[in-house]
Amino acid sequence: MDQPPISDYGFLSDCRSGALVGRDGSVDWWCPDRFDGASVFGRLLDPRGGHWRLAPLAPSRVERAYRPDTLVLRTVHHTPSGSVAVTDALSAQIGARGHEVGMDSPAVLLRVVEGLTGRVRMGLEFVPRPEYGLLTPYLHEQDDGGVLASAGPVTLVLRGTGPALRAEQDRVRQEFEVAAGQRVGFDLAYAPAYRDRPARLDPVVALAETVLAWEGFRETHRYDGAYAPQVRHGATVLTGLTYARSGAVAAALTTSLPERIGGDRNYDYRFSWLRDFSMTMRALWVAACPTEASRLFAWAARSIGRVGGTPVPVLFGLEGERDLSEHDCTHLHGYAGSRPVRIGNDAWRQHQLDVPGEVISAVWRLHEQLGEPFAEELREMVVGLAEQVATTWRLPDRGMWETRDTDRHYLSSKVLCWTALDRAVVLAPKLGDRADPRRWATIRDEIRATVLREGWNDRIGAYTGAFGSTELDASALFLPVVHFLEASDPRMRATIAVVERELGTDDGLVRRWNTDPAGFLLCSFWLVECLVLAGEPGRARRLFERILGHANDVGLFAEQIDPRTGAQLGNFPQALSHIGLINAAWRLTDPAAA
């Protein structure tokens, strides 16, 4: 199927939900209730999934950019008869500023058309399809010139400041002309069914308020290190992926965008992963987002609850839900025919030994802000996780990449078990009488010795992905990042060289393993950090800048890059890719940083 490249999309957010708008002016993804809710526009995953296009009727040359330090996107269309700008945003609450951007989002999609030169004939096509395209709503023209769409659990109201909108049977199709200096605004408001219809917003006023809200947020977040514009934008993207009601950071906006076109590794990433927790916390601190870091930590502690014998899940829903059972949307063809389309993620059922290490590392990073001694629930959580590691670290698991085949003794999982106990020993004075730092230190040292012995493969000349395996895995680059092993250690230096040679692509990206067809952005940023730590900052900087060149025209990254075509692959925008960028930029700024 002929679908726009993933990189064609821009990202809008109100910190409750997110939307993707293409260079052609079509909003092809929006789940208005919350990031992981059902879509009302889903053409991203099937041409029949619904969309809202607003663009010139004539072919146009497109330029676009975010308003500085916002997720308000301005797209300029240059046509033979003139030029027009379309500015898109998800509305902030009127009067919201700073971290309040998404606290009480009204769930309104704003689109304002402004004539710049000449006269431009515009076309609007509004095709709502709630419940991932399962529903075709009734459309009702309203006395105020708007159109109400209702079906199942969804009510949508589309209004404009131009001529009254006219409904066809299942869509709105309309043309209008914009001359230089004229503005026409549209607001599309969502409400759950059986509630009051959403109040009308003035789209021009609401757009200005939304810009002010984002700018107020950035004014309180200062970063003075290397690559400041890219770090600031990365932090804005992370904020856009933050579910403001709880503080959880969604791994991505989308579900089922493929790692390989036509493949079946298509997963739902609209949840929050504990395995990414410490990396996310570090990125938020680097980007000077202390409020966001503290709220994310509070969400994680609440979601985990009392630690017992059951392993802590690797991911949770945005409000702490555990059961994220997966099902396939068999009625959707998938992006470019890549099936299945999955809703939910069964990785929540997997046993992953790395989770406690990520959580305890985050506590270690925040410990000076968490009081002396820790509150009882925090002490219980850290001690419970440390004890869980102490008794389970010898078990196999599914590993960092959440394989769906068999359990193995993955190197990265064992290293994060070591990390958990290493940080718990440091935190022991704040953990009360149940802390057992002497025992933890003994087990920590045993884990380290086991990893150094079993993880190294003489024939390959590197640390491999799992004990006894000959397969390389780019997660080995994580060892210096968590201070398990110095990058200058001869075996670690050899591993970096082998990974770069065998898993690297011509443009410097790093694949996760030999059979992975695409460069994985997080691993590529880990290589930047490893090169800095190995004393090669010049080469690290050159690699970092090559990776930056793979961002789309508005600075967004998916999960992976096809080394043959440069196409972005995987869910989009991907939090881990932007987290990797921020952390690598800070490593280039301060090589000694924790």
Coordinates of C-alpha atoms in Angstrom, one line a residue:
M1 CA 0.0 0.0 0.0
D2 CA 1.2 3.5 -0.8
Q3 CA 1.5 5.2 2.6
P4 CA 3.6 8.2 3.6
P5 CA 7.0 7.5 5.1
I6 CA 7.0 7.4 8.9
S7 CA 9.4 10.4 8.8
D8 CA 6.7 12.5 7.0
Y9 CA 4.8 12.9 10.3
G10 CA 5.0 15.7 12.9
F11 CA 4.1 15.1 16.5
L12 CA 1.4 17.1 18.4
S13 CA 0.7 16.6 22.1
D14 CA -1.3 17.9 25.0
C15 CA 0.3 15.5 27.5
R16 CA -2.8 13.5 27.6
S17 CA -2.9 12.3 24.0
G18 CA -0.9 12.8 20.8
A19 CA -1.6 13.2 17.1
L20 CA 0.5 12.7 13.9
V21 CA 0.1 15.1 11.0
G22 CA 1.7 14.4 7.7
R23 CA 3.5 16.8 5.3
D24 CA 0.3 16.5 3.1
G25 CA -1.8 18.1 5.9
S26 CA -3.5 14.9 7.0
V27 CA -3.9 14.0 10.7
D28 CA -3.6 10.2 10.4
W29 CA -3.4 9.3 14.1
W30 CA -5.2 10.6 17.2
C31 CA -6.3 8.7 20.3
P32 CA -8.0 11.7 22.0
D33 CA -8.8 10.2 25.5
R34 CA -5.3 9.2 26.3
F35 CA -2.1 8.0 24.5
D36 CA -3.1 4.3 24.8
G37 CA -6.8 4.8 24.1
A38 CA -8.6 3.9 20.9
S39 CA -8.0 6.0 17.8
V40 CA -10.5 8.2 16.0
F41 CA -8.0 8.8 13.2
G42 CA -6.1 5.6 12.3
R43 CA -5.2 5.9 8.6
L44 CA -1.6 5.4 9.8
L45 CA -2.5 1.7 10.1
D46 CA -5.1 1.3 7.4
P47 CA -6.5 3.6 4.7
R48 CA -10.0 3.0 6.1
G49 CA -8.9 4.0 9.7
G50 CA -10.0 7.7 9.5
H51 CA -8.2 11.0 8.9
W52 CA -8.6 14.8 8.8
R53 CA -6.9 16.5 5.9
L54 CA -6.5 20.2 5.6
A55 CA -4.3 21.4 2.7
P56 CA -4.2 23.3 -0.6
L57 CA -6.1 21.6 -3.5
A58 CA -3.1 22.3 -5.8
P59 CA 0.2 20.6 -5.5
S60 CA 2.5 22.4 -3.1
R61 CA 6.1 22.7 -1.9
V62 CA 6.1 22.2 1.9
E63 CA 8.3 23.8 4.6
R64 CA 7.5 23.1 8.2
A65 CA 8.9 23.7 11.7
Y66 CA 7.9 23.7 15.3
R67 CA 7.4 27.0 17.1
P68 CA 10.5 27.2 19.2
D69 CA 10.4 25.1 22.4
T70 CA 6.9 23.8 21.6
L71 CA 5.0 21.0 19.9
V72 CA 3.0 23.5 17.9
L73 CA 3.7 22.7 14.2
R74 CA 3.6 25.3 11.4
T75 CA 3.5 24.0 7.9
V76 CA 3.8 26.4 4.9
H77 CA 2.5 25.3 1.6
H78 CA 3.8 27.2 -1.5
T79 CA 1.4 26.8 -4.5
P80 CA 1.4 28.4 -8.0
S81 CA -1.3 30.8 -6.8
G82 CA 0.1 31.7 -3.4
S83 CA 1.3 30.5 -0.1
V84 CA -0.6 29.5 3.1
A85 CA 0.5 28.4 6.5
V86 CA -1.4 25.8 8.6
T87 CA -0.6 25.7 12.3
D88 CA -1.5 22.6 14.2
A89 CA -1.6 21.9 17.9
L90 CA -3.4 19.9 20.6
S91 CA -4.8 22.6 22.9
A92 CA -3.5 23.2 26.4
Q93 CA -6.0 24.3 29.0
I94 CA -6.6 28.0 28.8
G95 CA -4.3 29.7 31.3
A96 CA -2.1 26.7 31.8
R97 CA 1.6 27.3 32.1
G98 CA 4.8 25.2 32.5
H99 CA 4.2 21.7 33.8
E100 CA 0.4 22.3 33.8
V101 CA 0.4 21.9 30.0
G102 CA -1.5 18.7 30.1
M103 CA -3.1 18.5 33.6
D104 CA -6.6 19.3 32.4
S105 CA -6.3 19.1 28.6
P106 CA -9.6 19.8 26.9
A107 CA -8.8 17.2 24.2
V108 CA -9.2 19.7 21.3
L109 CA -7.3 19.5 18.1
L110 CA -6.6 23.0 16.7
R111 CA -5.8 23.9 13.1
V112 CA -5.4 27.5 11.9
V113 CA -5.0 28.5 8.3
E114 CA -3.3 31.8 7.5
G115 CA -3.0 33.3 4.0
L116 CA 0.5 34.5 3.3
T117 CA 0.6 35.5 -0.3
G118 CA -1.9 35.4 -3.2
R119 CA -5.0 33.4 -3.0
V120 CA -5.0 29.6 -2.2
R121 CA -7.9 27.2 -2.7
M122 CA -8.0 24.9 0.3
G123 CA -9.6 21.5 0.8
L124 CA -10.9 20.0 4.0
E125 CA -11.7 16.3 4.4
F126 CA -12.9 15.1 7.8
V127 CA -13.4 11.3 8.1
P128 CA -13.7 10.2 11.7
R129 CA -13.5 6.4 12.4
P130 CA -13.6 5.7 16.2
E131 CA -12.5 2.5 17.8
Y132 CA -9.5 1.9 15.5
G133 CA -11.8 2.2 12.5
L134 CA -14.5 -0.2 13.6
L135 CA -17.1 2.5 13.8
T136 CA -18.6 4.9 11.2
P137 CA -20.3 7.7 13.1
Y138 CA -23.5 9.6 12.4
L139 CA -22.8 13.2 11.3
H140 CA -25.1 16.0 12.3
E141 CA -24.9 19.6 11.2
Q142 CA -25.2 22.0 14.1
D143 CA -26.8 25.4 14.5
D144 CA -23.4 27.1 15.0
G145 CA -22.1 25.8 11.7
G146 CA -20.2 22.8 13.1
V147 CA -20.7 19.1 12.7
L148 CA -21.2 16.6 15.4
A149 CA -19.9 13.0 14.9
S150 CA -21.1 10.4 17.4
A151 CA -20.7 6.6 17.5
G152 CA -20.2 4.1 20.3
P153 CA -18.2 5.7 23.2
V154 CA -17.1 8.8 21.2
T155 CA -18.4 12.3 20.6
L156 CA -16.5 14.6 18.3
V157 CA -17.5 18.2 17.3
L158 CA -15.8 19.9 14.4
R159 CA -16.2 23.7 14.2
G160 CA -14.7 26.4 12.1
T161 CA -14.6 30.2 11.8
G162 CA -15.3 30.2 8.1
P163 CA -18.5 29.1 6.2
A164 CA -20.8 26.5 7.9
L165 CA -19.5 23.0 7.5
R166 CA -21.7 20.6 5.5
A167 CA -21.9 16.9 6.3
E168 CA -22.1 14.1 3.7
Q169 CA -23.2 10.7 4.8
D170 CA -20.0 9.6 6.6
R171 CA -17.6 12.6 6.1
V172 CA -17.2 16.3 5.7
R173 CA -15.7 17.5 2.4
Q174 CA -15.4 21.2 1.8
E175 CA -13.4 23.8 -0.2
F176 CA -12.7 27.4 0.7
E177 CA -10.3 30.1 -0.4
V178 CA -7.8 32.0 1.8
A179 CA -6.3 35.3 0.7
A180 CA -3.1 36.9 2.0
G181 CA -3.8 38.2 5.5
Q182 CA -6.9 36.1 6.1
R183 CA -7.2 33.5 8.9
V184 CA -9.6 30.5 9.2
G185 CA -9.5 28.4 12.3
F186 CA -10.9 25.0 13.1
D187 CA -11.3 23.2 16.4
L188 CA -12.1 19.5 16.8
A189 CA -13.2 18.6 20.3
Y190 CA -13.6 15.2 21.9
A191 CA -15.8 14.1 24.7
P192 CA -16.9 10.7 26.0
A193 CA -20.4 9.7 24.9
Y194 CA -23.2 10.4 27.3
R195 CA -21.5 13.4 28.7
D196 CA -22.1 17.1 27.9
R197 CA -21.0 18.2 24.5
P198 CA -17.5 19.9 24.6
A199 CA -17.6 23.6 24.9
R200 CA -16.4 25.7 21.9
L201 CA -12.9 27.2 21.9
D202 CA -11.8 30.1 19.8
P203 CA -9.1 28.3 17.8
V204 CA -6.9 31.3 17.3
V205 CA -7.0 32.3 21.0
A206 CA -6.5 28.7 22.1
L207 CA -3.6 28.3 19.8
A208 CA -1.9 31.4 21.2
E209 CA -2.5 30.1 24.7
T210 CA -1.0 26.7 23.8
V211 CA 2.1 28.4 22.5
L212 CA 2.4 30.4 25.8
A213 CA 1.9 27.2 27.8
W214 CA 4.8 25.4 26.1
E215 CA 7.0 28.4 26.2
G216 CA 6.3 28.7 30.0
F217 CA 7.4 25.1 30.4
R218 CA 10.7 25.6 28.6
E219 CA 11.5 28.8 30.5
T220 CA 11.9 26.8 33.7
H221 CA 14.2 24.1 32.2
R222 CA 17.8 25.2 31.5
Y223 CA 20.4 23.1 29.8
D224 CA 23.8 24.6 29.1
G225 CA 25.8 21.6 27.7
A226 CA 26.8 20.6 24.2
Y227 CA 24.1 20.4 21.5
A228 CA 21.7 22.5 23.4
P229 CA 19.1 23.0 20.7
Q230 CA 18.9 19.2 20.1
V231 CA 18.7 18.4 23.8
R232 CA 16.0 21.1 24.4
H233 CA 14.0 19.7 21.6
G234 CA 14.5 16.1 22.8
A235 CA 13.3 17.2 26.2
T236 CA 10.2 18.8 24.7
V237 CA 9.5 15.5 22.8
L238 CA 9.8 13.6 26.2
T239 CA 7.5 16.1 27.8
G240 CA 5.0 15.5 24.9
L241 CA 5.2 11.8 25.6
T242 CA 4.5 12.3 29.3
Y243 CA 1.0 11.5 30.5
A244 CA 0.5 14.5 32.7
R245 CA -2.1 13.0 35.0
S246 CA 0.3 10.4 36.4
G247 CA 3.8 11.5 35.2
A248 CA 4.4 8.3 33.3
V249 CA 6.4 8.6 30.0
A250 CA 5.0 6.6 27.1
A251 CA 7.6 4.7 25.2
A252 CA 6.1 6.0 21.9
L253 CA 2.9 7.5 20.6
T254 CA 2.0 4.6 18.3
T255 CA 1.3 0.9 18.1
S256 CA 2.5 -1.6 15.4
L257 CA 4.7 0.6 13.3
P258 CA 7.0 -2.1 12.0
E259 CA 10.7 -2.7 12.7
R260 CA 10.8 -4.2 9.1
I261 CA 8.2 -3.4 6.4
G262 CA 6.1 -6.5 5.9
G263 CA 7.4 -8.1 9.1
D264 CA 5.6 -9.1 12.2
R265 CA 7.7 -7.4 15.0
N266 CA 5.0 -4.8 15.4
Y267 CA 4.2 -4.0 19.0
D268 CA 2.2 -1.6 21.0
Y269 CA 4.6 1.0 22.6
R270 CA 2.0 3.3 24.2
F271 CA 2.9 2.2 27.7
S272 CA 5.7 3.0 30.2
W273 CA 8.6 0.6 30.6
L274 CA 10.4 0.2 34.0
R275 CA 13.4 -1.2 32.1
D276 CA 13.9 2.3 30.6
F277 CA 13.4 3.9 33.9
S278 CA 16.9 4.9 34.9
M279 CA 17.8 6.0 31.4
T280 CA 14.7 8.2 31.3
M281 CA 15.4 9.7 34.8
R282 CA 19.0 10.5 33.7
A283 CA 17.7 12.2 30.6
L284 CA 15.2 14.3 32.5
W285 CA 17.8 15.4 35.0
V286 CA 20.3 16.2 32.2
A287 CA 17.6 18.3 30.4
A288 CA 16.9 20.1 33.7
C289 CA 13.3 18.7 34.2
P290 CA 13.3 18.0 38.0
T291 CA 9.6 18.2 38.4
E292 CA 9.0 15.7 35.6
A293 CA 11.7 13.3 37.0
S294 CA 10.1 13.4 40.5
R295 CA 6.6 12.8 39.1
L296 CA 7.8 9.9 37.0
F297 CA 9.5 8.4 40.1
A298 CA 6.3 8.8 42.2
W299 CA 4.3 7.0 39.4
A300 CA 6.7 4.1 39.3
A301 CA 6.7 3.7 43.1
R302 CA 2.9 3.7 43.2
S303 CA 2.7 1.3 40.2
I304 CA 5.1 -1.2 41.7
G305 CA 3.3 -1.3 45.0
R306 CA 4.5 -3.8 47.7
V307 CA 7.3 -6.0 46.4
G308 CA 6.7 -9.7 47.1
G309 CA 7.7 -12.9 45.5
T310 CA 6.2 -12.1 42.1
P311 CA 8.6 -10.4 39.7
V312 CA 7.8 -6.7 39.0
P313 CA 6.5 -6.3 35.4
V314 CA 8.7 -4.7 32.9
L315 CA 5.9 -2.2 31.8
F316 CA 2.7 -0.7 33.2
G317 CA -0.2 1.2 31.8
L318 CA 0.0 5.0 32.1
E319 CA -2.0 5.0 35.3
G320 CA -0.2 2.0 36.7
E321 CA -2.3 -0.8 35.2
R322 CA -0.6 -4.2 35.1
D323 CA -2.8 -6.3 32.9
L324 CA -2.0 -5.1 29.4
S325 CA -3.1 -8.3 27.6
E326 CA -2.5 -8.2 23.9
H327 CA -4.9 -8.8 21.0
D328 CA -4.7 -8.3 17.3
C329 CA -6.9 -5.9 15.3
T330 CA -7.5 -8.3 12.4
H331 CA -9.6 -5.7 10.5
L332 CA -6.6 -3.4 10.0
H333 CA -4.1 -4.0 7.2
G334 CA -1.2 -2.4 9.2
Y335 CA 1.3 0.2 8.1
A336 CA 2.4 -0.6 4.5
G337 CA 0.7 -4.0 5.0
S338 CA 2.8 -5.0 8.1
R339 CA 0.6 -7.2 10.2
P340 CA -0.5 -8.0 12.9
V341 CA -1.7 -4.7 14.4
R342 CA -1.5 -5.2 18.1
I343 CA -3.3 -3.5 21.0
G344 CA -1.7 -4.2 24.4
N345 CA 1.6 -5.8 25.0
D346 CA 2.2 -9.2 26.4
A347 CA 5.7 -8.4 27.5
W348 CA 4.0 -7.5 30.8
R349 CA 3.9 -11.3 31.5
Q350 CA 7.6 -11.8 30.9
H351 CA 10.1 -12.4 33.6
Q352 CA 12.9 -9.8 33.1
L353 CA 15.7 -9.7 35.6
D354 CA 16.8 -6.2 34.6
V355 CA 13.8 -4.3 36.0
P356 CA 15.0 -4.0 39.7
G357 CA 18.4 -2.6 38.5
E358 CA 16.7 0.1 36.6
V359 CA 14.4 1.1 39.5
I360 CA 17.2 1.0 42.2
S361 CA 19.5 3.0 39.9
A362 CA 16.8 5.7 39.6
V363 CA 16.5 5.7 43.4
W364 CA 20.3 6.0 43.7
R365 CA 20.2 8.9 41.2
L366 CA 17.5 10.7 43.2
H367 CA 18.6 9.7 46.7
E368 CA 19.7 13.2 47.9
Q369 CA 16.2 14.5 47.1
L370 CA 14.3 11.6 48.8
G371 CA 14.9 12.4 52.4
E372 CA 17.0 11.0 55.3
P373 CA 16.1 8.2 56.0
F374 CA 13.8 7.2 53.2
A375 CA 10.1 6.9 53.8
E376 CA 8.9 3.5 54.9
E377 CA 7.3 2.5 51.5
L378 CA 10.4 3.6 49.6
R379 CA 12.7 1.6 52.0
E380 CA 10.4 -1.5 51.6
M381 CA 10.5 -1.2 47.8
V382 CA 14.3 -0.9 47.5
V383 CA 14.9 -3.7 50.0
G384 CA 12.3 -5.9 48.4
L385 CA 13.8 -5.4 44.9
A386 CA 17.3 -6.0 46.2
E387 CA 16.3 -9.2 47.9
Q388 CA 14.4 -10.3 44.7
V389 CA 17.7 -9.9 42.7
A390 CA 19.7 -11.7 45.4
T391 CA 17.5 -14.8 45.1
T392 CA 16.7 -14.8 41.4
W393 CA 19.8 -13.5 39.5
R394 CA 20.9 -17.1 38.5
L395 CA 17.6 -17.6 36.5
P396 CA 17.3 -17.1 32.8
D397 CA 14.9 -14.5 31.4
R398 CA 13.7 -12.9 28.2
G399 CA 16.3 -10.1 28.1
M400 CA 16.4 -6.4 27.3
W401 CA 14.9 -6.9 23.8
E402 CA 11.9 -8.9 25.1
T403 CA 12.4 -12.0 22.9
R404 CA 9.4 -14.2 22.4
D405 CA 11.1 -17.5 22.1
T406 CA 13.0 -19.0 25.1
D407 CA 14.6 -17.8 28.3
R408 CA 18.4 -17.3 28.3
H409 CA 21.1 -16.0 30.5
Y410 CA 21.4 -12.6 28.9
L411 CA 24.5 -10.6 29.6
S412 CA 22.6 -7.3 30.0
S413 CA 20.2 -8.8 32.5
K414 CA 23.0 -10.1 34.7
V415 CA 24.8 -6.8 34.5
L416 CA 21.6 -5.0 35.7
C417 CA 21.3 -7.5 38.5
W418 CA 24.8 -6.4 39.5
T419 CA 23.7 -2.8 39.1
A420 CA 20.8 -3.3 41.4
L421 CA 22.9 -4.7 44.3
D422 CA 25.8 -2.3 43.7
R423 CA 23.4 0.7 44.1
A424 CA 21.6 -0.9 47.0
V425 CA 24.8 -1.3 48.9
V426 CA 25.4 2.5 48.5
L427 CA 21.8 3.2 49.6
A428 CA 21.9 0.9 52.6
P429 CA 22.4 3.6 55.3
K430 CA 19.0 5.0 54.2
L431 CA 17.2 1.7 54.1
G432 CA 16.6 0.8 57.7
D433 CA 17.2 -2.4 59.6
R434 CA 16.2 -4.8 56.8
A435 CA 19.1 -3.7 54.6
D436 CA 21.8 -6.4 54.3
P437 CA 24.6 -4.6 52.5
R438 CA 27.3 -7.1 53.4
R439 CA 25.3 -10.0 51.9
W440 CA 24.3 -7.9 48.9
A441 CA 28.0 -6.9 48.3
T442 CA 29.0 -10.6 48.3
I443 CA 26.3 -11.5 45.8
R444 CA 27.1 -8.4 43.7
D445 CA 30.8 -9.5 43.5
E446 CA 29.7 -13.1 42.6
I447 CA 27.5 -11.7 39.8
R448 CA 30.4 -9.6 38.5
A449 CA 32.8 -12.6 38.4
T450 CA 30.2 -14.7 36.7
V451 CA 29.6 -12.1 34.0
L452 CA 33.3 -11.6 33.3
R453 CA 33.8 -15.4 33.1
E454 CA 30.7 -16.6 31.3
G455 CA 29.9 -13.5 29.2
W456 CA 33.3 -13.4 27.3
N457 CA 33.7 -15.5 24.2
D458 CA 37.3 -16.2 23.2
R459 CA 36.5 -17.2 19.7
I460 CA 34.5 -14.0 19.0
G461 CA 36.8 -11.8 21.0
A462 CA 34.0 -10.0 22.7
Y463 CA 31.3 -10.1 25.3
T464 CA 28.3 -11.7 23.6
G465 CA 24.6 -11.3 24.1
A466 CA 24.1 -14.4 26.4
F467 CA 26.3 -16.8 28.3
G468 CA 27.7 -19.4 26.0
S469 CA 26.5 -17.7 22.9
T470 CA 28.5 -16.7 19.8
E471 CA 26.0 -14.0 18.8
L472 CA 26.9 -10.4 19.3
D473 CA 24.4 -8.1 20.9
A474 CA 24.8 -4.3 21.0
S475 CA 23.5 -4.3 24.6
A476 CA 27.1 -5.1 25.5
L477 CA 27.7 -1.4 24.9
F478 CA 25.7 -0.8 28.1
L479 CA 28.4 -2.1 30.4
P480 CA 30.5 1.1 30.5
V481 CA 27.4 3.3 30.6
V482 CA 26.3 1.7 34.0
H483 CA 29.9 1.6 35.2
F484 CA 30.1 -2.2 35.3
L485 CA 33.4 -2.1 33.3
E486 CA 35.6 0.7 32.2
A487 CA 35.5 1.4 28.5
S488 CA 39.3 1.3 28.5
D489 CA 39.4 -2.2 29.9
P490 CA 41.1 -4.4 27.2
R491 CA 38.2 -6.8 26.8
M492 CA 35.6 -4.0 26.8
R493 CA 37.6 -2.1 24.3
A494 CA 37.8 -5.2 22.1
T495 CA 34.0 -5.6 22.5
I496 CA 33.4 -2.1 21.4
A497 CA 35.6 -2.6 18.3
V498 CA 33.9 -5.9 17.4
V499 CA 30.4 -4.5 17.8
E500 CA 31.3 -1.5 15.8
R501 CA 32.8 -3.6 13.0
E502 CA 30.2 -6.4 12.9
L503 CA 27.0 -4.7 13.9
G504 CA 27.8 -1.2 12.5
T505 CA 26.3 0.2 9.3
D506 CA 28.2 2.3 6.7
D507 CA 26.8 5.5 8.3
G508 CA 27.8 4.6 11.8
L509 CA 24.5 3.3 13.2
V510 CA 24.5 0.1 15.3
R511 CA 22.2 -2.9 14.8
R512 CA 21.2 -4.8 17.9
W513 CA 22.3 -8.2 16.5
N514 CA 23.5 -9.7 13.2
T515 CA 20.0 -10.6 11.9
D516 CA 18.6 -7.1 12.8
P517 CA 18.0 -5.4 9.4
A518 CA 18.1 -1.8 10.8
G519 CA 20.3 0.5 12.9
F520 CA 18.9 0.9 16.4
L521 CA 19.2 4.5 17.5
L522 CA 19.6 3.9 21.3
C523 CA 22.5 1.5 20.7
S524 CA 24.1 4.0 18.3
F525 CA 24.0 6.6 21.0
W526 CA 25.4 4.1 23.5
L527 CA 28.4 3.7 21.1
V528 CA 28.9 7.5 21.3
E529 CA 29.0 7.3 25.1
C530 CA 31.5 4.3 24.9
L531 CA 33.8 6.2 22.6
V532 CA 33.8 9.2 24.9
L533 CA 34.6 6.9 27.9
A534 CA 37.3 5.2 25.9
G535 CA 39.1 8.5 25.3
E536 CA 38.0 9.2 21.7
P537 CA 35.8 12.3 22.0
G538 CA 36.5 13.5 18.5
R539 CA 35.3 10.3 16.9
A540 CA 32.3 10.2 19.3
R541 CA 31.3 13.7 18.3
R542 CA 31.5 12.9 14.6
L543 CA 29.4 9.8 15.1
F544 CA 26.9 11.8 17.2
E545 CA 26.4 14.3 14.4
R546 CA 26.0 11.6 11.8
I547 CA 23.2 10.1 13.9
L548 CA 21.5 13.5 14.3
G549 CA 21.4 13.6 10.5
H550 CA 18.8 10.8 10.6
A551 CA 16.2 12.9 12.4
N552 CA 13.3 14.0 10.2
D553 CA 12.8 17.6 9.1
V554 CA 11.3 18.6 12.5
G555 CA 13.8 16.7 14.7
L556 CA 11.9 13.5 15.4
F557 CA 13.3 10.0 15.6
A558 CA 11.5 6.6 15.4
E559 CA 13.2 3.5 16.9
Q560 CA 15.4 2.4 14.0
I561 CA 16.8 3.5 10.7
D562 CA 17.0 1.3 7.5
P563 CA 20.7 1.5 6.5
R564 CA 19.9 1.0 2.8
T565 CA 17.3 3.7 2.4
G566 CA 17.6 5.9 5.5
A567 CA 13.9 5.3 6.2
Q568 CA 12.7 5.5 9.8
L569 CA 11.2 2.3 11.1
G570 CA 9.3 1.4 14.3
N571 CA 7.0 3.3 16.6
F572 CA 7.2 7.0 16.4
P573 CA 8.3 9.3 18.0
Q574 CA 10.3 6.9 20.1
A575 CA 11.2 8.1 23.6
L576 CA 14.3 5.9 23.9
S577 CA 15.8 7.4 20.8
H578 CA 15.5 10.9 22.2
I579 CA 16.6 9.7 25.7
G580 CA 19.7 8.3 24.0
L581 CA 20.4 11.6 22.3
I582 CA 20.1 13.6 25.5
N583 CA 22.3 11.2 27.5
A584 CA 25.0 11.0 24.7
A585 CA 25.0 14.8 24.4
W586 CA 25.6 15.1 28.2
R587 CA 28.4 12.5 28.0
L588 CA 30.1 14.6 25.3
T589 CA 29.7 17.6 27.7
D590 CA 30.9 15.9 30.9
P591 CA 32.7 12.5 30.3
A592 CA 32.8 11.9 34.1
A593 CA 29.1 12.2 34.6
A594 CA 27.3 9.4 36.4

